[in-house]
CSV table of C-alpha atoms in Angstrom, one decimal:
chain,number,residue,atom,x,y,z
A,390,MET,CA,-11.4,-4.2,-0.7
A,391,GLU,CA,-9.4,-1.2,-1.9
A,392,VAL,CA,-6.6,-1.1,-4.4
A,393,LYS,CA,-4.2,1.8,-4.1
A,394,ILE,CA,-1.4,3.2,-6.2
A,395,VAL,CA,1.5,2.9,-3.9
A,396,ASN,CA,2.3,6.4,-2.5
A,397,SER,CA,4.3,5.7,0.6
A,398,GLU,CA,7.1,3.5,1.9
A,399,GLN,CA,4.6,1.6,4.0
A,400,GLU,CA,2.4,0.8,1.0
A,401,LEU,CA,5.4,-0.3,-1.0
A,402,ALA,CA,6.5,-2.6,1.9
A,403,ASP,CA,3.0,-4.0,2.0
A,404,ALA,CA,3.0,-4.7,-1.7
A,405,PHE,CA,6.5,-6.4,-1.4
A,406,GLU,CA,5.3,-8.5,1.6
A,407,VAL,CA,2.4,-9.9,-0.5
A,408,ARG,CA,4.7,-10.6,-3.4
A,409,LYS,CA,7.2,-12.3,-1.2
A,410,THR,CA,4.5,-14.5,0.4
A,411,VAL,CA,3.1,-15.6,-3.0
A,412,PHE,CA,6.1,-15.8,-5.2
A,413,ILE,CA,9.0,-16.6,-2.9
A,414,HIS,CA,7.3,-18.7,-0.2
A,415,GLU,CA,4.5,-20.3,-2.2
A,416,GLN,CA,6.1,-20.7,-5.6
A,417,ASN,CA,9.7,-20.9,-4.6
A,418,VAL,CA,10.9,-18.0,-6.9
A,419,PRO,CA,14.4,-16.9,-5.9
A,420,GLU,CA,14.2,-13.5,-4.1
A,421,GLU,CA,16.8,-12.0,-6.5
A,422,GLU,CA,14.5,-12.8,-9.4
A,423,GLU,CA,11.3,-11.6,-7.6
A,424,ILE,CA,12.6,-8.2,-6.4
A,425,ASP,CA,14.5,-6.9,-9.5
A,426,GLN,CA,16.1,-4.0,-11.2
A,427,PHE,CA,12.8,-2.7,-12.5
A,428,GLU,CA,11.2,-1.9,-9.1
A,429,SER,CA,12.2,1.8,-9.2
A,430,ASP,CA,10.9,2.2,-12.8
A,431,SER,CA,7.5,0.7,-12.0
A,432,VAL,CA,4.2,2.0,-10.6
A,433,HIS,CA,3.2,-0.3,-7.8
A,434,PHE,CA,-0.3,-1.2,-6.6
A,435,VAL,CA,-1.4,-2.8,-3.3
A,436,LEU,CA,-4.8,-4.2,-2.4
A,437,TYR,CA,-6.1,-4.0,1.1
A,438,ASP,CA,-8.8,-6.3,2.4
A,439,ASP,CA,-11.8,-5.2,4.4
A,440,ASN,CA,-9.7,-5.2,7.5
A,441,SER,CA,-7.1,-2.9,5.9
A,442,LYS,CA,-4.6,-5.7,5.7
A,443,PRO,CA,-2.5,-6.1,2.5
A,444,ALA,CA,-3.9,-8.9,0.4
A,445,GLY,CA,-2.8,-8.3,-3.2
A,446,ALA,CA,-0.3,-6.5,-5.3
A,447,GLY,CA,0.9,-5.7,-8.8
A,448,ARG,CA,3.2,-3.4,-10.7
A,449,PHE,CA,3.1,-1.6,-14.0
A,450,ARG,CA,5.6,-0.1,-16.4
A,451,VAL,CA,5.7,1.2,-19.9
A,452,LEU,CA,8.0,-0.4,-22.5
A,453,ASP,CA,8.1,1.1,-26.0
A,454,GLY,CA,4.6,2.6,-25.5
A,455,VAL,CA,3.1,-0.7,-24.4
A,456,GLY,CA,1.9,-1.2,-20.8
A,457,LYS,CA,3.5,-4.1,-19.1
A,458,VAL,CA,1.5,-5.6,-16.2
A,459,GLU,CA,3.7,-7.6,-13.8
A,460,ARG,CA,3.8,-9.3,-10.4
A,461,ILE,CA,0.0,-9.7,-10.1
A,462,CYS,CA,-0.7,-11.7,-6.9
A,463,VAL,CA,-3.3,-12.2,-4.2
A,464,LEU,CA,-2.8,-14.0,-0.9
A,465,LYS,CA,-4.3,-17.5,-0.7
A,466,GLY,CA,-7.1,-16.5,1.7
A,467,ASN,CA,-8.3,-13.7,-0.6
A,468,ARG,CA,-8.3,-15.6,-3.9
A,469,LYS,CA,-11.6,-16.1,-5.7
A,470,THR,CA,-13.1,-13.0,-4.0
A,471,GLY,CA,-12.6,-10.6,-6.9
A,472,ALA,CA,-9.4,-9.3,-5.5
A,473,GLY,CA,-7.3,-10.1,-8.6
A,474,VAL,CA,-9.9,-8.5,-10.8
A,475,ALA,CA,-9.8,-5.4,-8.6
A,476,VAL,CA,-6.0,-5.2,-8.9
A,477,MET,CA,-6.2,-5.6,-12.7
A,478,ASN,CA,-9.0,-3.1,-13.1
A,479,LYS,CA,-7.0,-0.5,-11.2
A,480,ILE,CA,-3.9,-1.1,-13.3
A,481,GLU,CA,-6.0,-0.9,-16.5
A,482,ASP,CA,-7.6,2.4,-15.4
A,483,TYR,CA,-4.2,3.8,-14.6
A,484,ALA,CA,-2.9,2.8,-18.0
A,485,ARG,CA,-5.9,4.3,-19.8
A,486,SER,CA,-5.5,7.6,-17.9
A,487,HIS,CA,-1.9,7.7,-19.1
A,488,GLY,CA,-2.8,7.2,-22.8
A,489,ILE,CA,-1.7,3.5,-23.0
A,490,LYS,CA,-3.7,1.6,-25.6
A,491,THR,CA,-2.1,-1.9,-25.4
A,492,LEU,CA,-1.2,-4.0,-22.4
A,493,LYS,CA,0.8,-7.1,-22.2
A,494,LEU,CA,1.7,-9.6,-19.4
A,495,ASN,CA,3.5,-12.9,-19.0
A,496,ALA,CA,0.9,-15.1,-17.4
A,497,GLN,CA,1.7,-18.3,-15.5
A,498,THR,CA,-0.1,-20.9,-17.5
A,499,HIS,CA,-2.4,-21.8,-14.6
A,500,ALA,CA,-3.6,-18.2,-14.6
A,501,ILE,CA,-4.4,-17.9,-18.3
A,502,PRO,CA,-8.1,-18.6,-17.8
A,503,PHE,CA,-8.2,-15.7,-15.3
A,504,TYR,CA,-6.6,-13.2,-17.7
A,505,SER,CA,-8.6,-14.6,-20.7
A,506,ARG,CA,-11.8,-13.7,-18.8
A,507,LEU,CA,-10.5,-10.1,-18.6
A,508,GLY,CA,-10.0,-9.9,-22.3
A,509,TYR,CA,-6.3,-10.9,-22.7
A,510,GLU,CA,-5.3,-13.1,-25.6
A,511,THR,CA,-2.4,-15.5,-25.7
A,512,VAL,CA,0.3,-14.3,-28.2
A,513,SER,CA,3.3,-16.6,-27.5
A,514,GLU,CA,4.3,-20.2,-27.1
A,515,GLU,CA,5.0,-21.5,-23.6
A,516,PHE,CA,8.3,-20.4,-22.0
A,517,MET,CA,9.8,-20.8,-18.6
A,518,ASP,CA,10.4,-17.9,-16.2
A,519,ALA,CA,11.8,-18.6,-12.7
A,520,GLY,CA,11.1,-22.3,-13.3
A,521,ILE,CA,7.4,-21.7,-13.9
A,522,PRO,CA,5.7,-22.1,-17.3
A,523,HIS,CA,4.3,-18.8,-18.8
A,524,LYS,CA,2.7,-17.4,-22.0
A,525,THR,CA,2.6,-13.8,-23.1
A,526,MET,CA,-0.8,-12.3,-23.4
A,527,LYS,CA,-2.0,-8.9,-24.8
A,528,LYS,CA,-5.1,-6.7,-24.6
A,529,SER,CA,-6.2,-3.5,-26.3
A,530,ILE,CA,-7.8,-1.0,-24.0
């Protein structure tokens, strides 16, 4: 597995394809909510499996000095392989290298144990986003 910072149109298309598969097709998120106005303000990440096929994705942007981790997803066949951890580690490394000290994300409630194992702490009550329950989580890096 290799996580790359998106650096070409093909890598961006690969990241979007993974996101569409997970969020739009699996979770029924409307496409207009999944691909949003923040795409051009974000740093995108794509994970390739051992066969060089896109298998995971995520994006990152900075809001008021805090790193916002968004759109973390891994294709069904690559889950529980360390793929999600690899994407998160790459994003955290990127944030550190740019002087970011705090990260936050809005976790789907079923994913809270995953993010908790990575050191994120829940800092909000449950709320709905795209029809899916979430909680905000933060981590100091």
